[in-house]
Amino acid sequence: MNITSSVDHSRTTGGLTRLICACLFVALIVCLTVYRQQPPDAVSGDAPADVFSSGRAMKHLRAIAVAPHPIGSQAQANVREYIRSVLDQQGVQPEYQKTTVAREFNGETVVADVQNIVARLPGTDAASDPILLAAHYDSVPNSPGASDDGSGIVILLETLRALRAGSPLKKSVIFLFTDGEEIGLMGSKAFVDHHPWAQHVDLVLNFDARGSGGPMFMFETSGANKRLIDGFARVAQHPFASSLMYAIYRLLPNSTDLSTFKQAGMSGMNFAFIDGISRYHTPGDNLATIDERSIQHGGSYALAVTRFFAAQPPDARASGEVVYFDVWGKLLISYARSWTIPLLLVLLILYGAVVVTGRRQGLVTFRGVVFGFISLVGSLIVAALAATLLLWGVVKWHGGYAPLAGTWIFFLSFVLLSLAVVAAIFLRSSRRNSVYSLSVGALLGWLIVALATGFLLPGASYLFIWPLFFSLIALGLVFLLPVTKQRSWQSLAILCVGSLPGLVLMAGTTYNIFLGLSLSLPAVLVVLSIFALGLFVPFLIYVPPRLQWYLPAVTLVVSLALLIAASLAPAYGDNFPRTDSLAYEFRSDSGQSFWISHDREPDEWTSQFLTHTDGTEIETSPLFPAHRVMLSGKAPPLNLASAQLNVIEDHVVNGARVTRLRLVPPTGARVLNVQAEPATRVISVGVNGEQLRYDARMGGPSQQGGWELSYFAVPADGFDLTLETTPGAALKVTISAFSDGLPAIAQTPRPARLMAARYSDMTSVVKTFDLGAPASSSASRN
């Protein structure tokens, strides 16, 4: 009998069994974590009167999300009237706040006639500052806005009904339905600047959406948030929130109505769901795609948080910032941000103790630690680069279109790719270094990132501090075991328990980022996966030497198989339509008409219009972001009416040319865009007799590339525009009048697998007015 062979076989079998159990443990926790990232069940319309019911809320949504309703449209007027009628039925006497608002937004002057809807549910203590619940009732063009922000509207309406059905509240509750959020937070600015109720607000709860479903996240707070988080943690039954979300959100060029309220010094929380982001700002944001459970989740927040804070005394404010995160949507953990630095010091001491213990036990070498750190960094670089190149290849395979179908399969493929890379690199390094040394080296990478986030992004630091803390403790306990126990079930159990916090936090975070980003940044998903896998390097000790290359090889094959399978499927289809853009532009100066598009190349539908696509006919249009026209082609001319321009006065005063104009839109135009030539230096601007005030950071009204103003919901009788410019040069202004919809000559319907983009299906009429030198008397130009 060969004793050595039997022992080796026993070790191989035992190690393989433990490795399989470890893999099953990891898979189980990951699946549970993803499963727990779900909103609560919907509640039917026959629920008790004082309970929020998504079933009742959906009745409102079916009346609101029937068609796109951008600011100034007739469809928006219908939505406004519906909201008013529901508020009337609830007996809260709604009012319209009508005002003209102007602000600098995305490098241009934006003006709008907004109509906010405001109602107040009186509390028993009239002297207490009220709670404000806010959502916007305008949608982007071409989107019914069932989620963005029909969901927020119906959350407010159903919350109002449930509050009235319950016990009277101590504090009053203001319900604000803002207008013009999609064009630059215009309605919230109007409320803050002009409504008397904005002077005394205890708390703002803002509801929005960036997808069509998923859990409702509380993703942003105002400063000194301890009071808010403490209250939210006490009453939210399914809390999904983390200071990491806000830390990331602050780095992005995004804003909601809460941004305006925060700038005004109000305390508040922001709520949104983000799953199904491919439907965001598209026709796909409709009644058929919205997840009713997300509305129920948001409504449960609105009702519980409002009731809680409405009962708090006026002086119940706790100062200070907290770091916070949820566990499986069941428990919200928070602690003072000031703890971050002491926790980092504890980590440094603990890491040093683990290194010393490993050295004394003969399990760790400095050389191995260095190789472990290099292996982690190498894995990050290799996997991130590979995922980015692979997705680039998939996009090229599909003719430049990012896949909308099969995103889950791509995501799983990239996670398995990360596992293959980590396993291959660390197993290769383990030939000359102990697995425990490599593990300590991988945790050194964690320590560096924990220190960096602790100082630079404290709100995100928990994601690295706590997984590292428990992993270090587990590794230290394993080091203290006798040598004969290093590969035992006991050591495996210790490592599994120690990895649990990191597994839950990293799996949940990676999943949520996938929901928010989809496949737009595959490197981010891979980097998070690599870091998570860095916690499991000690598990490689259970890989039998004879089978070391099976793990990376099999994982890589499965990853590539999933990638190929997902790539062979169509990038888009009836269930996942792709957007395209097409607009009609008539230039009344030349009498020519053009089809224009923001797409890089025509598709099966737009190709019938864009027959000449050299892009030389038209290069810019204020309709598209950055004014870039990617495709253009000549269109049948239609003699459409242009905007009218009347010169009321035009003279030089105190060394400046002052020109007052009356601009009147053609019938049906919803937006007027006014541009001065790039050489024109605009000193100041007035609208309807009121001078606009510019943010000092923007450098005044004269922007690089020329001054520009867009007036949304432009009145049918027009508006007054006063321009103060430098004298001595001719003044030319170009006015584009935008109306919703394409002309009748383009009514061929799109296939089901295509849908209109946000900046599409509009008609513009462009005319340039040369005002020449200052005139001594008034004049008129049409």
mmCIF file with all atom_site columns, C-alpha atoms in Angstrom, residues 267-338:
data_model
loop_
_atom_site.group_PDB
_atom_site.id
_atom_site.type_symbol
_atom_site.label_atom_id
_atom_site.label_alt_id
_atom_site.label_comp_id
_atom_site.label_asym_id
_atom_site.label_entity_id
_atom_site.label_seq_id
_atom_site.pdbx_PDB_ins_code
_atom_site.Cartn_x
_atom_site.Cartn_y
_atom_site.Cartn_z
_atom_site.occupancy
_atom_site.B_iso_or_equiv
_atom_site.pdbx_formal_charge
_atom_site.auth_seq_id
_atom_site.auth_comp_id
_atom_site.auth_asym_id
_atom_site.auth_atom_id
_atom_site.pdbx_PDB_model_num
ATOM 1  C CA . SER A 1 267 ? -32.886 70.359 5.727   1.00 0.00 ? 267 SER A CA 1
ATOM 2  C CA . GLY A 1 268 ? -33.981 67.406 3.631   1.00 0.00 ? 268 GLY A CA 1
ATOM 3  C CA . MET A 1 269 ? -33.741 63.913 2.189   1.00 0.00 ? 269 MET A CA 1
ATOM 4  C CA . ASN A 1 270 ? -33.834 62.749 -1.428  1.00 0.00 ? 270 ASN A CA 1
ATOM 5  C CA . PHE A 1 271 ? -35.467 59.519 -2.631  1.00 0.00 ? 271 PHE A CA 1
ATOM 6  C CA . ALA A 1 272 ? -35.313 57.727 -5.992  1.00 0.00 ? 272 ALA A CA 1
ATOM 7  C CA . PHE A 1 273 ? -35.274 54.274 -7.587  1.00 0.00 ? 273 PHE A CA 1
ATOM 8  C CA . ILE A 1 274 ? -32.789 53.466 -10.355 1.00 0.00 ? 274 ILE A CA 1
ATOM 9  C CA . ASP A 1 275 ? -33.403 49.983 -11.773 1.00 0.00 ? 275 ASP A CA 1
ATOM 10 C CA . GLY A 1 276 ? -34.255 49.957 -15.475 1.00 0.00 ? 276 GLY A CA 1
ATOM 11 C CA . ILE A 1 277 ? -32.127 53.010 -16.199 1.00 0.00 ? 277 ILE A CA 1
ATOM 12 C CA . SER A 1 278 ? -32.248 52.309 -19.955 1.00 0.00 ? 278 SER A CA 1
ATOM 13 C CA . ARG A 1 279 ? -35.881 53.504 -19.866 1.00 0.00 ? 279 ARG A CA 1
ATOM 14 C CA . TYR A 1 280 ? -34.980 56.779 -18.139 1.00 0.00 ? 280 TYR A CA 1
ATOM 15 C CA . HIS A 1 281 ? -36.048 59.842 -20.178 1.00 0.00 ? 281 HIS A CA 1
ATOM 16 C CA . THR A 1 282 ? -37.416 57.671 -22.982 1.00 0.00 ? 282 THR A CA 1
ATOM 17 C CA . PRO A 1 283 ? -40.852 56.526 -24.174 1.00 0.00 ? 283 PRO A CA 1
ATOM 18 C CA . GLY A 1 284 ? -40.056 53.336 -22.258 1.00 0.00 ? 284 GLY A CA 1
ATOM 19 C CA . ASP A 1 285 ? -40.824 55.152 -19.006 1.00 0.00 ? 285 ASP A CA 1
ATOM 20 C CA . ASN A 1 286 ? -44.485 54.222 -19.177 1.00 0.00 ? 286 ASN A CA 1
ATOM 21 C CA . LEU A 1 287 ? -47.266 52.438 -17.327 1.00 0.00 ? 287 LEU A CA 1
ATOM 22 C CA . ALA A 1 288 ? -46.301 49.056 -18.747 1.00 0.00 ? 288 ALA A CA 1
ATOM 23 C CA . THR A 1 289 ? -42.747 49.130 -17.370 1.00 0.00 ? 289 THR A CA 1
ATOM 24 C CA . ILE A 1 290 ? -43.025 50.797 -13.971 1.00 0.00 ? 290 ILE A CA 1
ATOM 25 C CA . ASP A 1 291 ? -42.701 48.554 -10.921 1.00 0.00 ? 291 ASP A CA 1
ATOM 26 C CA . GLU A 1 292 ? -45.640 49.169 -8.579  1.00 0.00 ? 292 GLU A CA 1
ATOM 27 C CA . ARG A 1 293 ? -43.560 47.882 -5.672  1.00 0.00 ? 293 ARG A CA 1
ATOM 28 C CA . SER A 1 294 ? -41.212 50.866 -6.056  1.00 0.00 ? 294 SER A CA 1
ATOM 29 C CA . ILE A 1 295 ? -44.134 53.229 -5.554  1.00 0.00 ? 295 ILE A CA 1
ATOM 30 C CA . GLN A 1 296 ? -45.166 51.282 -2.465  1.00 0.00 ? 296 GLN A CA 1
ATOM 31 C CA . HIS A 1 297 ? -41.615 51.502 -1.126  1.00 0.00 ? 297 HIS A CA 1
ATOM 32 C CA . GLY A 1 298 ? -41.429 55.258 -1.675  1.00 0.00 ? 298 GLY A CA 1
ATOM 33 C CA . GLY A 1 299 ? -44.879 55.754 -0.210  1.00 0.00 ? 299 GLY A CA 1
ATOM 34 C CA . SER A 1 300 ? -43.990 53.827 2.930   1.00 0.00 ? 300 SER A CA 1
ATOM 35 C CA . TYR A 1 301 ? -41.046 56.199 3.387   1.00 0.00 ? 301 TYR A CA 1
ATOM 36 C CA . ALA A 1 302 ? -43.149 59.301 2.775   1.00 0.00 ? 302 ALA A CA 1
ATOM 37 C CA . LEU A 1 303 ? -45.885 58.347 5.207   1.00 0.00 ? 303 LEU A CA 1
ATOM 38 C CA . ALA A 1 304 ? -43.687 57.039 8.030   1.00 0.00 ? 304 ALA A CA 1
ATOM 39 C CA . VAL A 1 305 ? -41.063 59.793 7.880   1.00 0.00 ? 305 VAL A CA 1
ATOM 40 C CA . THR A 1 306 ? -43.667 62.559 7.642   1.00 0.00 ? 306 THR A CA 1
ATOM 41 C CA . ARG A 1 307 ? -45.583 61.241 10.646  1.00 0.00 ? 307 ARG A CA 1
ATOM 42 C CA . PHE A 1 308 ? -42.410 60.866 12.675  1.00 0.00 ? 308 PHE A CA 1
ATOM 43 C CA . PHE A 1 309 ? -40.935 64.305 12.056  1.00 0.00 ? 309 PHE A CA 1
ATOM 44 C CA . ALA A 1 310 ? -44.328 66.012 12.239  1.00 0.00 ? 310 ALA A CA 1
ATOM 45 C CA . ALA A 1 311 ? -44.514 64.837 15.867  1.00 0.00 ? 311 ALA A CA 1
ATOM 46 C CA . GLN A 1 312 ? -41.053 66.063 16.873  1.00 0.00 ? 312 GLN A CA 1
ATOM 47 C CA . PRO A 1 313 ? -40.707 69.267 18.919  1.00 0.00 ? 313 PRO A CA 1
ATOM 48 C CA . PRO A 1 314 ? -39.172 72.287 17.181  1.00 0.00 ? 314 PRO A CA 1
ATOM 49 C CA . ASP A 1 315 ? -35.880 72.013 19.097  1.00 0.00 ? 315 ASP A CA 1
ATOM 50 C CA . ALA A 1 316 ? -35.376 68.273 18.489  1.00 0.00 ? 316 ALA A CA 1
ATOM 51 C CA . ARG A 1 317 ? -32.394 68.841 16.187  1.00 0.00 ? 317 ARG A CA 1
ATOM 52 C CA . ALA A 1 318 ? -29.223 66.796 16.621  1.00 0.00 ? 318 ALA A CA 1
ATOM 53 C CA . SER A 1 319 ? -26.161 68.290 14.977  1.00 0.00 ? 319 SER A CA 1
ATOM 54 C CA . GLY A 1 320 ? -23.318 66.419 13.373  1.00 0.00 ? 320 GLY A CA 1
ATOM 55 C CA . GLU A 1 321 ? -22.584 64.292 10.327  1.00 0.00 ? 321 GLU A CA 1
ATOM 56 C CA . VAL A 1 322 ? -22.922 60.515 10.323  1.00 0.00 ? 322 VAL A CA 1
ATOM 57 C CA . VAL A 1 323 ? -21.699 57.668 8.183   1.00 0.00 ? 323 VAL A CA 1
ATOM 58 C CA . TYR A 1 324 ? -24.522 55.231 7.485   1.00 0.00 ? 324 TYR A CA 1
ATOM 59 C CA . PHE A 1 325 ? -25.389 52.119 5.499   1.00 0.00 ? 325 PHE A CA 1
ATOM 60 C CA . ASP A 1 326 ? -28.101 49.504 5.373   1.00 0.00 ? 326 ASP A CA 1
ATOM 61 C CA . VAL A 1 327 ? -27.789 45.732 5.707   1.00 0.00 ? 327 VAL A CA 1
ATOM 62 C CA . TRP A 1 328 ? -30.117 43.832 3.379   1.00 0.00 ? 328 TRP A CA 1
ATOM 63 C CA . GLY A 1 329 ? -32.658 46.649 3.567   1.00 0.00 ? 329 GLY A CA 1
ATOM 64 C CA . LYS A 1 330 ? -33.510 45.576 7.098   1.00 0.00 ? 330 LYS A CA 1
ATOM 65 C CA . LEU A 1 331 ? -31.138 47.460 9.359   1.00 0.00 ? 331 LEU A CA 1
ATOM 66 C CA . LEU A 1 332 ? -29.663 50.933 9.019   1.00 0.00 ? 332 LEU A CA 1
ATOM 67 C CA . ILE A 1 333 ? -26.348 51.336 10.825  1.00 0.00 ? 333 ILE A CA 1
ATOM 68 C CA . SER A 1 334 ? -24.921 54.778 11.517  1.00 0.00 ? 334 SER A CA 1
ATOM 69 C CA . TYR A 1 335 ? -22.118 56.328 13.534  1.00 0.00 ? 335 TYR A CA 1
ATOM 70 C CA . ALA A 1 336 ? -20.545 59.750 13.838  1.00 0.00 ? 336 ALA A CA 1
ATOM 71 C CA . ARG A 1 337 ? -18.291 60.742 10.964  1.00 0.00 ? 337 ARG A CA 1
ATOM 72 C CA . SER A 1 338 ? -15.770 61.831 13.592  1.00 0.00 ? 338 SER A CA 1
#
